[in-house]
Coordinates of C-alpha atoms and ligand atoms in Angstrom, one line a residue:
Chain A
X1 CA -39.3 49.7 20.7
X2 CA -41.8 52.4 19.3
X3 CA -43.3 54.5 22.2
X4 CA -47.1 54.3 23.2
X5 CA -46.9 56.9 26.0
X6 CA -45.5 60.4 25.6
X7 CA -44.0 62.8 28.6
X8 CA -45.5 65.4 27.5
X9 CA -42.7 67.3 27.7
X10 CA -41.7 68.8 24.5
X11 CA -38.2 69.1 25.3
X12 CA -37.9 65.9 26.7
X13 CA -39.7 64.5 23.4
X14 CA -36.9 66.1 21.4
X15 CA -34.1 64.5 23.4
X16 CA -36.1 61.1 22.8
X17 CA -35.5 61.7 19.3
X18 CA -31.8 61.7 19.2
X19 CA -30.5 58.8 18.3
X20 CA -28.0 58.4 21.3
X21 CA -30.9 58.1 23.8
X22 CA -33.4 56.2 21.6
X23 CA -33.5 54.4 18.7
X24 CA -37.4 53.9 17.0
X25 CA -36.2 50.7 14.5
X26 CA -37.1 48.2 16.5
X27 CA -40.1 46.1 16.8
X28 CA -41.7 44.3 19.7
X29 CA -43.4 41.7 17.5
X30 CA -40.1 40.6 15.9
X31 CA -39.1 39.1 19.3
X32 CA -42.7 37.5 19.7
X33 CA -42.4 36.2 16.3
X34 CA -39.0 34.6 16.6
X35 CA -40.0 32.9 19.8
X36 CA -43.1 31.5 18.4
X37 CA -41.2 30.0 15.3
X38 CA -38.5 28.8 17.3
X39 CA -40.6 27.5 20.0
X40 CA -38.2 28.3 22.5
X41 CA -37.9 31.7 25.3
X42 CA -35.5 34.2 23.9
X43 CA -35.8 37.4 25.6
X44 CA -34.8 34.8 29.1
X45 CA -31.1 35.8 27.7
X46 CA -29.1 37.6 29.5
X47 CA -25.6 37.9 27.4
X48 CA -23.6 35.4 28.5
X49 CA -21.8 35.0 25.9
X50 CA -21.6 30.7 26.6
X51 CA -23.4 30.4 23.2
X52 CA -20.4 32.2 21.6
X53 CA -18.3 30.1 23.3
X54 CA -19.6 27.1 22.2
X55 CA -19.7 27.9 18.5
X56 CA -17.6 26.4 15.7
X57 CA -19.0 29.2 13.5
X58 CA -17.6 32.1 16.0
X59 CA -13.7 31.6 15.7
X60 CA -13.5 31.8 11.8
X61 CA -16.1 35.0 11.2
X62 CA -17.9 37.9 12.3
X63 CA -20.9 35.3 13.3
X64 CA -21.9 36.1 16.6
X65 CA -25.1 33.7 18.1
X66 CA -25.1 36.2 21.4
X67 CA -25.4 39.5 19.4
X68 CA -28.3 37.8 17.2
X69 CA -29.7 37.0 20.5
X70 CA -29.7 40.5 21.7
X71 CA -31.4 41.4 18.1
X72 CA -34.1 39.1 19.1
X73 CA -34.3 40.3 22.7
X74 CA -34.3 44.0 21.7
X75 CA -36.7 43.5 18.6
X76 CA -33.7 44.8 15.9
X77 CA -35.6 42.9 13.3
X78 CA -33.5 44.9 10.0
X79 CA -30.2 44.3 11.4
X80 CA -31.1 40.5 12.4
X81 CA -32.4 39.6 8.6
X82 CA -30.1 41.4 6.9
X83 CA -26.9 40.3 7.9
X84 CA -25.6 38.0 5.5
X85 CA -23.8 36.1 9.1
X86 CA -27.3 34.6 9.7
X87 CA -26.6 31.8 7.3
X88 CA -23.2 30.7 9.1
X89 CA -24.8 28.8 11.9
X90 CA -24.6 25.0 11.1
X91 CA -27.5 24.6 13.2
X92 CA -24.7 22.1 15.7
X93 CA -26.6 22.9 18.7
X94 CA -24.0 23.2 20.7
X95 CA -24.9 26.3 22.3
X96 CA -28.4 25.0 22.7
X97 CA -27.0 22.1 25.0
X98 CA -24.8 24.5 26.9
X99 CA -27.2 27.7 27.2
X100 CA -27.9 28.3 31.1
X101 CA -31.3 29.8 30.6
X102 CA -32.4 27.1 28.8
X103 CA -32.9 29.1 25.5
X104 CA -32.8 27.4 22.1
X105 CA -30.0 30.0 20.4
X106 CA -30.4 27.7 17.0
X107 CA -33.2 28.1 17.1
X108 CA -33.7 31.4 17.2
X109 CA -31.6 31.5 14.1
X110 CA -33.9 29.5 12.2
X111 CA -37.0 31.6 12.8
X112 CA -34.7 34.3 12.0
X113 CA -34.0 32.6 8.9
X114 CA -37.6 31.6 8.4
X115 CA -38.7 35.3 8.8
X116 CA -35.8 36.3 6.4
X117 CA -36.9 34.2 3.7
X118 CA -40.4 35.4 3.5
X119 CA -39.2 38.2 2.4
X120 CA -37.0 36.9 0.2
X121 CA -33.8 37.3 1.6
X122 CA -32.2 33.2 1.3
X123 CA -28.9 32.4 0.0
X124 CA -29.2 30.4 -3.6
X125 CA -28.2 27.0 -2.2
X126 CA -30.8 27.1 0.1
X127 CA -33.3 27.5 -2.6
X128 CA -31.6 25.2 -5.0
X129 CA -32.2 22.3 -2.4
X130 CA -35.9 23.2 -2.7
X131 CA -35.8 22.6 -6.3
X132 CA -34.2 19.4 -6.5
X133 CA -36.2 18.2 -4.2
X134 CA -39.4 19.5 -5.9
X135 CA -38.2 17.6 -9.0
X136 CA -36.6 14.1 -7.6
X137 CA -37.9 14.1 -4.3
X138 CA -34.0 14.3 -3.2
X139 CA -31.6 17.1 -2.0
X140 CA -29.0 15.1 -3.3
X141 CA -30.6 13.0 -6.9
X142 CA -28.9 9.9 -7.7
X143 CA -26.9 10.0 -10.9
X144 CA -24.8 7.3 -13.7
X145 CA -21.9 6.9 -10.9
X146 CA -24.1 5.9 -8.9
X147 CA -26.0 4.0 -10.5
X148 CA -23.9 1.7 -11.8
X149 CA -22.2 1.3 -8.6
X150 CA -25.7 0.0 -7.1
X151 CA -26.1 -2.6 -9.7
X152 CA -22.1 -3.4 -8.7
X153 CA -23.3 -4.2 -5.4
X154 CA -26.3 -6.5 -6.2
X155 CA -29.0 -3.6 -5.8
X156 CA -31.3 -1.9 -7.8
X157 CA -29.7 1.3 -10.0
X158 CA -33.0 3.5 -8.3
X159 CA -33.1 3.2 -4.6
X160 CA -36.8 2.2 -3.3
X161 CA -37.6 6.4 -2.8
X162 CA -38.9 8.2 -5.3
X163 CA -36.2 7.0 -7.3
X164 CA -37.4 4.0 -7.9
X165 CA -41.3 5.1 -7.2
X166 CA -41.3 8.3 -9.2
X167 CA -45.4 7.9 -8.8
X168 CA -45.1 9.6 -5.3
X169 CA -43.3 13.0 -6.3
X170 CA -46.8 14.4 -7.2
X171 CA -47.5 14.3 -3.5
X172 CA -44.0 16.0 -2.3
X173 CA -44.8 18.9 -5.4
X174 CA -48.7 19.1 -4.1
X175 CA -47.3 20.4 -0.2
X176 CA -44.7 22.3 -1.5
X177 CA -47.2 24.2 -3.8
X178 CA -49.3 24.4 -0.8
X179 CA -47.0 26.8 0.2
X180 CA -46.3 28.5 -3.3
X181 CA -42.5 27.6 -2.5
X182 CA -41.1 26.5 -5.6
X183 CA -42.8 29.1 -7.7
X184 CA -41.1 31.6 -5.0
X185 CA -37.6 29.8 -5.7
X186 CA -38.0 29.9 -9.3
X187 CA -38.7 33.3 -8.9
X188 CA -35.9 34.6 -6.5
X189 CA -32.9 32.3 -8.8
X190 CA -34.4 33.8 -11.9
X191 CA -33.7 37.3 -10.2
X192 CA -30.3 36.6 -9.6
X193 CA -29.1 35.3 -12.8
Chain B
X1 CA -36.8 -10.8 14.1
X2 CA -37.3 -7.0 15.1
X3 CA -38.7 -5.9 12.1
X4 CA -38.1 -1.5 10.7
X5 CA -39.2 0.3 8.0
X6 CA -35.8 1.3 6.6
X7 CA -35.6 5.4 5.6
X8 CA -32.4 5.7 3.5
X9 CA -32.3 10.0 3.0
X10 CA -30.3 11.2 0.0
X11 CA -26.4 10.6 0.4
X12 CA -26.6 7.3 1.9
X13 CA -28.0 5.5 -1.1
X14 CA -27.0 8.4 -3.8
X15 CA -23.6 8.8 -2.5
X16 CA -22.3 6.2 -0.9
X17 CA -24.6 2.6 -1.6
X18 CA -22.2 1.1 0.6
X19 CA -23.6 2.6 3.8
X20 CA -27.0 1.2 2.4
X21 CA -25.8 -2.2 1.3
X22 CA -23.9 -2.6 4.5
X23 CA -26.9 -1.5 6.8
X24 CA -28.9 -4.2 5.4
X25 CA -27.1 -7.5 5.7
X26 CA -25.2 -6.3 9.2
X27 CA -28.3 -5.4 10.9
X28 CA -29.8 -8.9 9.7
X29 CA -27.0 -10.8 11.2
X30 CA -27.7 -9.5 14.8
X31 CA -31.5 -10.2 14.7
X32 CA -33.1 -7.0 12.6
X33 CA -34.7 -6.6 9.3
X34 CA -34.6 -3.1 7.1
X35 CA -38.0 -3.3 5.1
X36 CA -37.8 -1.3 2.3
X37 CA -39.8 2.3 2.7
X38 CA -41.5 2.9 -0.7
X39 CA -41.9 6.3 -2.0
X40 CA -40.2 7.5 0.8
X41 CA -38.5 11.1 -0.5
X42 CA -35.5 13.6 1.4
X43 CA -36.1 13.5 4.9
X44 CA -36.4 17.0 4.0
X45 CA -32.5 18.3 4.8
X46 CA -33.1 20.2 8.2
X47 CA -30.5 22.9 7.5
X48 CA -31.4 23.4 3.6
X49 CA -35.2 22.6 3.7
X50 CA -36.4 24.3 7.6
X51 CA -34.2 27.5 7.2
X52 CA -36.8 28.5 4.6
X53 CA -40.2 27.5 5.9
X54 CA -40.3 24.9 9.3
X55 CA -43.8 24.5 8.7
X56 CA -43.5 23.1 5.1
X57 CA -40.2 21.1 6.5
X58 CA -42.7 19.7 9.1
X59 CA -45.2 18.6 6.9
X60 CA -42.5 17.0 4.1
X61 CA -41.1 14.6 7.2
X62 CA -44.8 13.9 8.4
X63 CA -45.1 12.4 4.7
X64 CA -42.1 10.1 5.4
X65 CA -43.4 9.1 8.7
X66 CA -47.0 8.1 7.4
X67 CA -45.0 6.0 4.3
X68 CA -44.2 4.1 7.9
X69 CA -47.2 4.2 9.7
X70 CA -48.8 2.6 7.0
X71 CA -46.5 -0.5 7.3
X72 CA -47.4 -0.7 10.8
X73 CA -43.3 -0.6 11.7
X74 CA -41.2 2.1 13.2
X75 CA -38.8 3.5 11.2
X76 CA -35.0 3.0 11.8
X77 CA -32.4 5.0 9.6
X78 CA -27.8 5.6 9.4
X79 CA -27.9 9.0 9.0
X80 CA -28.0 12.3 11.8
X81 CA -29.7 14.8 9.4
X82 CA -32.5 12.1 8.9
X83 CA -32.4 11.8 12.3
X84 CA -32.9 15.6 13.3
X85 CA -35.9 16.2 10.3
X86 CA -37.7 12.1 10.9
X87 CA -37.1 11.7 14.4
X88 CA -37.9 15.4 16.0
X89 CA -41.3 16.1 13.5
X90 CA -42.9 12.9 14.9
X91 CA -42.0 14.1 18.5
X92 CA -42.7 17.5 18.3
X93 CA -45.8 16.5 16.3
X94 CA -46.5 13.8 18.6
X95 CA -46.6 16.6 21.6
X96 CA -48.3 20.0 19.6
X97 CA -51.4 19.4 18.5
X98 CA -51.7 22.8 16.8
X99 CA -48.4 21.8 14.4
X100 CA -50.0 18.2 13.6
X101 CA -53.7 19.8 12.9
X102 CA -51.7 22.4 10.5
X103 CA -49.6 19.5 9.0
X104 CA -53.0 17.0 8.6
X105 CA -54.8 20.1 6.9
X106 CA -51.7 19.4 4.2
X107 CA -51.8 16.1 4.2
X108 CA -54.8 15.9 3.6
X109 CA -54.8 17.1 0.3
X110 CA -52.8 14.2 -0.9
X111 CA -54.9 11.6 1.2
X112 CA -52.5 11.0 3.9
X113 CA -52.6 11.7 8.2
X114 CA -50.3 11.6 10.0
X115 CA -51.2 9.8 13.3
X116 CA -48.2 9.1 15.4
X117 CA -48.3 5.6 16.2
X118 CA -44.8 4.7 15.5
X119 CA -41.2 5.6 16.5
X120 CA -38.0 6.6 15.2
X121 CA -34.5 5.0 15.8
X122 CA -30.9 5.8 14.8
X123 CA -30.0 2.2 13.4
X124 CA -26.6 2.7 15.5
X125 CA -29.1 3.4 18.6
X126 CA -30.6 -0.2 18.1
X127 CA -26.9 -1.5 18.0
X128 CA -26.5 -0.5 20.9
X129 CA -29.9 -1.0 22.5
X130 CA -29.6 -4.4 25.1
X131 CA -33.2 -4.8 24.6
X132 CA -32.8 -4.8 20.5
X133 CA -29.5 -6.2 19.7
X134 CA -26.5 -4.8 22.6
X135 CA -22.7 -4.3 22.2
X136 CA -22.5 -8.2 23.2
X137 CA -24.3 -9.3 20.5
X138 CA -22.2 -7.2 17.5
X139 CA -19.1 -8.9 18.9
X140 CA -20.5 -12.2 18.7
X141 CA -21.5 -10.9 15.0
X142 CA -17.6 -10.2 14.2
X143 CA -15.7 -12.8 11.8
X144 CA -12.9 -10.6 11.1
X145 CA -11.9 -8.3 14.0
X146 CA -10.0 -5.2 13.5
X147 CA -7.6 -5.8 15.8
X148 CA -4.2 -3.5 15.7
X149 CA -6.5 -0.4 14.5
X150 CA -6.5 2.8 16.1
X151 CA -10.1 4.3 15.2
X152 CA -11.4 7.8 16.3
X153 CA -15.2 8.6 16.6
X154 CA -17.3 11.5 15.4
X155 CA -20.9 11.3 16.4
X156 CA -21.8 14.5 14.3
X157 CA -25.0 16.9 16.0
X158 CA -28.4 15.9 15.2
X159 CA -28.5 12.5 16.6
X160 CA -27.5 13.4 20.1
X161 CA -28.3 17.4 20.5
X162 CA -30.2 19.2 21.7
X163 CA -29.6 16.8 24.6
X164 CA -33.1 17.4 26.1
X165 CA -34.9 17.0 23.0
X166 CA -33.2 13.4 22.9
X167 CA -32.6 10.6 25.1
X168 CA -29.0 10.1 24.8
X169 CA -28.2 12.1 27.8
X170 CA -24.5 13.1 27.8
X171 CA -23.3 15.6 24.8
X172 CA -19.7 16.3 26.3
X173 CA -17.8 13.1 26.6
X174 CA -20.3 10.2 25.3
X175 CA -18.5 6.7 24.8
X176 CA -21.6 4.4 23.3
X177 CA -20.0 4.1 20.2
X178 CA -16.5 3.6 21.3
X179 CA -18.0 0.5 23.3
X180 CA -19.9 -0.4 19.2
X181 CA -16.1 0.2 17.9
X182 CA -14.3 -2.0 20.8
X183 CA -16.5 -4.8 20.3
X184 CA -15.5 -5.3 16.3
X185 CA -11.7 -5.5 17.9
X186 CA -10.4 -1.9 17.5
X187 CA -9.0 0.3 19.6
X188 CA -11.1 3.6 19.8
X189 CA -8.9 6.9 20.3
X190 CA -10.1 10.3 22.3
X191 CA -9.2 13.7 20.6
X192 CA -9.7 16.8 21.2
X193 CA -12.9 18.8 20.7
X194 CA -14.5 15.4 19.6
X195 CA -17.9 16.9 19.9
X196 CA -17.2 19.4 17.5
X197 CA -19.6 19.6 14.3
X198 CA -18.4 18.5 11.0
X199 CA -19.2 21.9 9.2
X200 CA -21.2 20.6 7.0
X201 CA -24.9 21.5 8.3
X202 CA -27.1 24.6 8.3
X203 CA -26.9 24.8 4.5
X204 CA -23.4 25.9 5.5
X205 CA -21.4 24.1 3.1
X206 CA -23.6 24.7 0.2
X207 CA -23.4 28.6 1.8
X208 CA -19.6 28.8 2.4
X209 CA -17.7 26.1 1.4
X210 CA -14.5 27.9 2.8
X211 CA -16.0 28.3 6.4
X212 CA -17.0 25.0 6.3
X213 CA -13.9 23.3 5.7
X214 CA -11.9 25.3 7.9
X215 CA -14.3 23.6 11.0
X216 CA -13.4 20.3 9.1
X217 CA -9.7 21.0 8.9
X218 CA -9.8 22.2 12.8
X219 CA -10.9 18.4 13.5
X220 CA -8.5 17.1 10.8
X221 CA -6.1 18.8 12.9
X222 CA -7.1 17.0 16.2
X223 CA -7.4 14.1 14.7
X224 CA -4.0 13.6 13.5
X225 CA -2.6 15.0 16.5
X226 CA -3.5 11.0 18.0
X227 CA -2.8 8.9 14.8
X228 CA -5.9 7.2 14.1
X229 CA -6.1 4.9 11.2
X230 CA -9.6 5.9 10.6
X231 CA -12.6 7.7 11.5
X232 CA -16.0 6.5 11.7
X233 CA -19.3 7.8 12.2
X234 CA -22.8 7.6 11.6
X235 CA -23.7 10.1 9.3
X236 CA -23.3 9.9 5.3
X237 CA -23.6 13.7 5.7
X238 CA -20.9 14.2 8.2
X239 CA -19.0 11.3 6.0
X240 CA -19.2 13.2 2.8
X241 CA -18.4 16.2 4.3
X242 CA -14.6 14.6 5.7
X243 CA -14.3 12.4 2.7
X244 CA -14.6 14.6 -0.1
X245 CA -13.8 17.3 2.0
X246 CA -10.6 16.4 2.5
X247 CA -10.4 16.4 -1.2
X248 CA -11.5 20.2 -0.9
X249 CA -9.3 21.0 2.0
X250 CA -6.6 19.8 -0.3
X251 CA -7.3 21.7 -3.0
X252 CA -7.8 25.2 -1.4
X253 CA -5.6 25.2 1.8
X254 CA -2.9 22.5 0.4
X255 CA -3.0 20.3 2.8
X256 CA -3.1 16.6 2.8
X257 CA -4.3 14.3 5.5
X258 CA -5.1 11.1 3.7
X259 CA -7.3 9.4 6.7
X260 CA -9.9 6.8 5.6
X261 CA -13.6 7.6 6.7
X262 CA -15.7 5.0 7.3
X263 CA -19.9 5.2 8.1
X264 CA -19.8 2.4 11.7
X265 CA -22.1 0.3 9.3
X266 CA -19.1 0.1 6.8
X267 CA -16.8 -1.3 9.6
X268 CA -19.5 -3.2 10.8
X269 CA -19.4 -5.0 7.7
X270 CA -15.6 -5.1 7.2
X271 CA -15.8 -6.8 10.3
X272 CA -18.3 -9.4 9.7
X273 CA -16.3 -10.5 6.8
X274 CA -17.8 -8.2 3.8
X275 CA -15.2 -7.8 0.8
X276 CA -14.1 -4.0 -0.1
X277 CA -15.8 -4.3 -2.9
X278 CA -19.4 -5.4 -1.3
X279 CA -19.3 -2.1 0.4
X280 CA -18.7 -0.1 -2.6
X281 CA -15.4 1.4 -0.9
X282 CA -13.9 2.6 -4.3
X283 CA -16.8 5.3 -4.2
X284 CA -14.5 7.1 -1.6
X285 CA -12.8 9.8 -2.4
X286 CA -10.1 9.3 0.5
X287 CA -8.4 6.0 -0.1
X288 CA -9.0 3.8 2.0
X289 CA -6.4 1.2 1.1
X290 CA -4.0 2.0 4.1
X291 CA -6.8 0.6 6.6
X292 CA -7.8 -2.4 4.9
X293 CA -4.3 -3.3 4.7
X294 CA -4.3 -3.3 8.2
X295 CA -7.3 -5.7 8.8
X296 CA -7.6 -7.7 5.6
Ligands
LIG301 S1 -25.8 31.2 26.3 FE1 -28.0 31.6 26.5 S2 -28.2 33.2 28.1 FE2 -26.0 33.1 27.5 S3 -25.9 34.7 25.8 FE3 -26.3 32.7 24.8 S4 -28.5 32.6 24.6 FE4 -28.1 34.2 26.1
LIG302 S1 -25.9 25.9 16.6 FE1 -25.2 27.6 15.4 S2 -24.9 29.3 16.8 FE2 -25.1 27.4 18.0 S3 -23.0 26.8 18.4 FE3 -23.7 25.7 16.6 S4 -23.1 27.0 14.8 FE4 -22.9 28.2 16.7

């Protein structure tokens, strides 16, 4: 965390500038932040690992939910939106049920992920979802299969959502350009491509 | 009569109609009615939709609840990631009045507020619910019991966890719907790490489709390890995810495990008496064949 106070003590200053005894790139708001989007009291963790140990993610990667916590706790805000493991939680909670300080580890992972995406950092599929939705009202749009499958069964080929009430997508478009999001999707696919 | 607004998400009636076509006329055998809920649009996905913005996830559910409020019902749905974005926006918004003022000031602009006068419910929650229907009551309900089948149960992550955001209590060892399973006739089997996620959520199989199925094939693993005929639980996503996963786990890791998935509504309806083909069971990609022989 950046320093307010100084020693005074040019010598002392210098050693403070060496990496091995103090490291300037972190931020005290990132922690604030992340607790406030997650709604839950991050820095209470004190490394026990249980959220690790609870996590089908863990066994199969390099996704660690206890070093993300320390990111949060210590304010590493570069290292904690960067890292492309952010994405492998599947958000099971598991680690939330069994956390003994009564932290929320998901979801510090999805303010992480919320503060990751504002600046643009969000894996396609992610923003895909947000387009399909934005067009159909669904994640996952009905299609001819489907369809006639429905009719099979005695039921209408468009479900009663916006399927079949296409008149209410204009609202679902209206608060998702309230946010500018789908312009910001567009945007980050087109980039890709 | 108990009388719900009924929210059907995406895969349920996009995916697998079955799960919807099944929810209706089982529920109405043991007392409840699914009203349709008009207009009603993706819960928003809770992985796909809130690991971008929670505020604009927030306010996309709020829309779905008001659809409800203004029937005057509560809403009841069959799937958990319905559950997690449709059940937890109206209680968190129910409880911060700074989240539900930002969400009106959106709302507003297409001439909805939300008030939060109504309730959300896990249809398999009512099943099991003394006061709405009880475990009695869907025996009573069963024509054709499933007797001689060994069925396994996976109650996926966002209907019961986080456990004190719910009302479930117990997220180690829960047995509720074993008692649902028992009373159409079946035998329900324990296995190992039953409270392990699918591996679908989080965006994570759209994200890594490899990761993903390797947390399936860990509970493919378990599961064959104590031979049951089928699994069942209560969440097209967590369904599509082992049905047509197993597809995918075929494909890239060559191994075949061939065990019929079924949503508890689809065995509900098996065992009141519905035909295969009322429940749209050819949409699966697992066959599901071997089980009906067993029961039909
Ligand atoms: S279980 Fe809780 S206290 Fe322990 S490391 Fe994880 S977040 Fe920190
Ligand atoms: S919620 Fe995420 S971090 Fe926590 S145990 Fe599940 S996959 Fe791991």
């Amino acid at each position: 965390m950046a320093r307010e106070k100084d020693y005074g003590n040019p010598s002392l200053e210098a050693k403070l500038k060496d990496r091995y005894y103090y490291s300037d790139d972190t931020n005290r708001d990132f922690t604030k932040e992340v607790e406030k989007i997650g709604r839950t009291i991050a820095h209470m963790c004190y490394q026990c690992g249980t959220c690790t140990g609870s996590c089908p993610s863990a066994p199969r990667s390099s996704y660690r939910i206890r070093l993300f916590m320390r990111r949060a706790v210590l304010g590493l805000e570069e290292e904690a939106l960067t890292d492309p493991d952010l994405w492998l939680c599947t958000t099971c909670y598991s680690c939330t049920d069994r956390c003994p300080r009564d932290i929320a580890p998901t979801d510090v992972i999805m303010a992480m992920r919320n503060l990751a995406a504002r600046r643009d950092i969000v894996p396609r599929n992610f923003l895909k979802t947000v387009q399909a939705i934005y067009t159909t009202g669904h994640g996952v749009p009905n299609n001819d299969v489907n369809r006639a499958a429905r009719v099979k069964l005695g039921m209408d080929a468009e479900p009663p959502t916006t399927c079949g009430f296409p008149e209410y997508i204009e609202g679902i478009k209206a608060i998702i350009d309230h946010y500018g999001l789908k312009d910001r999707a567009d945007k980050i696919l087109s980039e890709g491509e | 009569m108990h009388e719900y607004a009924f929210f059907l998400g995406c895969i349920a009636p996009n995916r697998y109609p079955g799960c919807e076509a099944s929810a209706i006329k089982t529920s109405e055998k043991v007392g409840i009615k699914l009203l349709p809920l008009c207009g009603a649009s993706c819960c928003p996905a809770p992985g796909a939709f809130g690991s971008i913005d929670l505020n604009i996830w927030y306010a996309m559910a709020a829309r779905n609840v008001v659809l409800a409020e203004q029937m005057d019902r509560d809403i009841a749905l069959i799937c958990n990631g319905c559950y997690k974005s449709i059940y937890e926006v109206n209680h968190i918004l129910k409880h911060n009045d700074e989240l539900r003022d930002g969400v009106n000031e959106v709302l507003k602009e297409i001439d909805m507020e939300y008030k939060g006068s109504i309730d959300v419910w896990h249809l398999a929650e009512l099943y099991y619910d003394p006061k709405i229907c009880g475990v009695d009551k869907i025996r009573e309900s069963v024509s054709r019991p499933l007797t001689g089948t060994k069925i396994a149960v996976h109650y996926g992550c966002h209907l019961m966890k986080p456990r004190k955001e719910r009302h479930f209590g117990d997220t180690d060892h829960p047995m509720w719907i074993e008692e649902l399973v028992a009373a159409l006739g079946a035998e329900p089997v324990q296995y190992r790490n039953k409270m392990q996620c699918c591996g679908a959520g989080g965006g994570v199989r759209g994200f890594d489709l490899e990761h993903s199925l390797d947390i399936t094939n860990e509970k493919m693993i378990n599961l064959q390890e104590v031979g049951a005929d089928a699994l069942t639980e209560v969440c097209p996503f967590c369904q599509l995810q082992y049905d047509r996963g197993q597809v995918e786990i075929e494909e890239k890791f060559g191994i075949k495990y061939g065990l019929p998935v079924l949503h508890f509504n689809e065995l509900l309806g098996l065992a009141q008496g519905m035909s295969p083909d009322e429940l749209a069971l050819d949409l699966h990609a697992v066959d599901v064949t071997p089980f009906l022989e067993k029961i039909l």
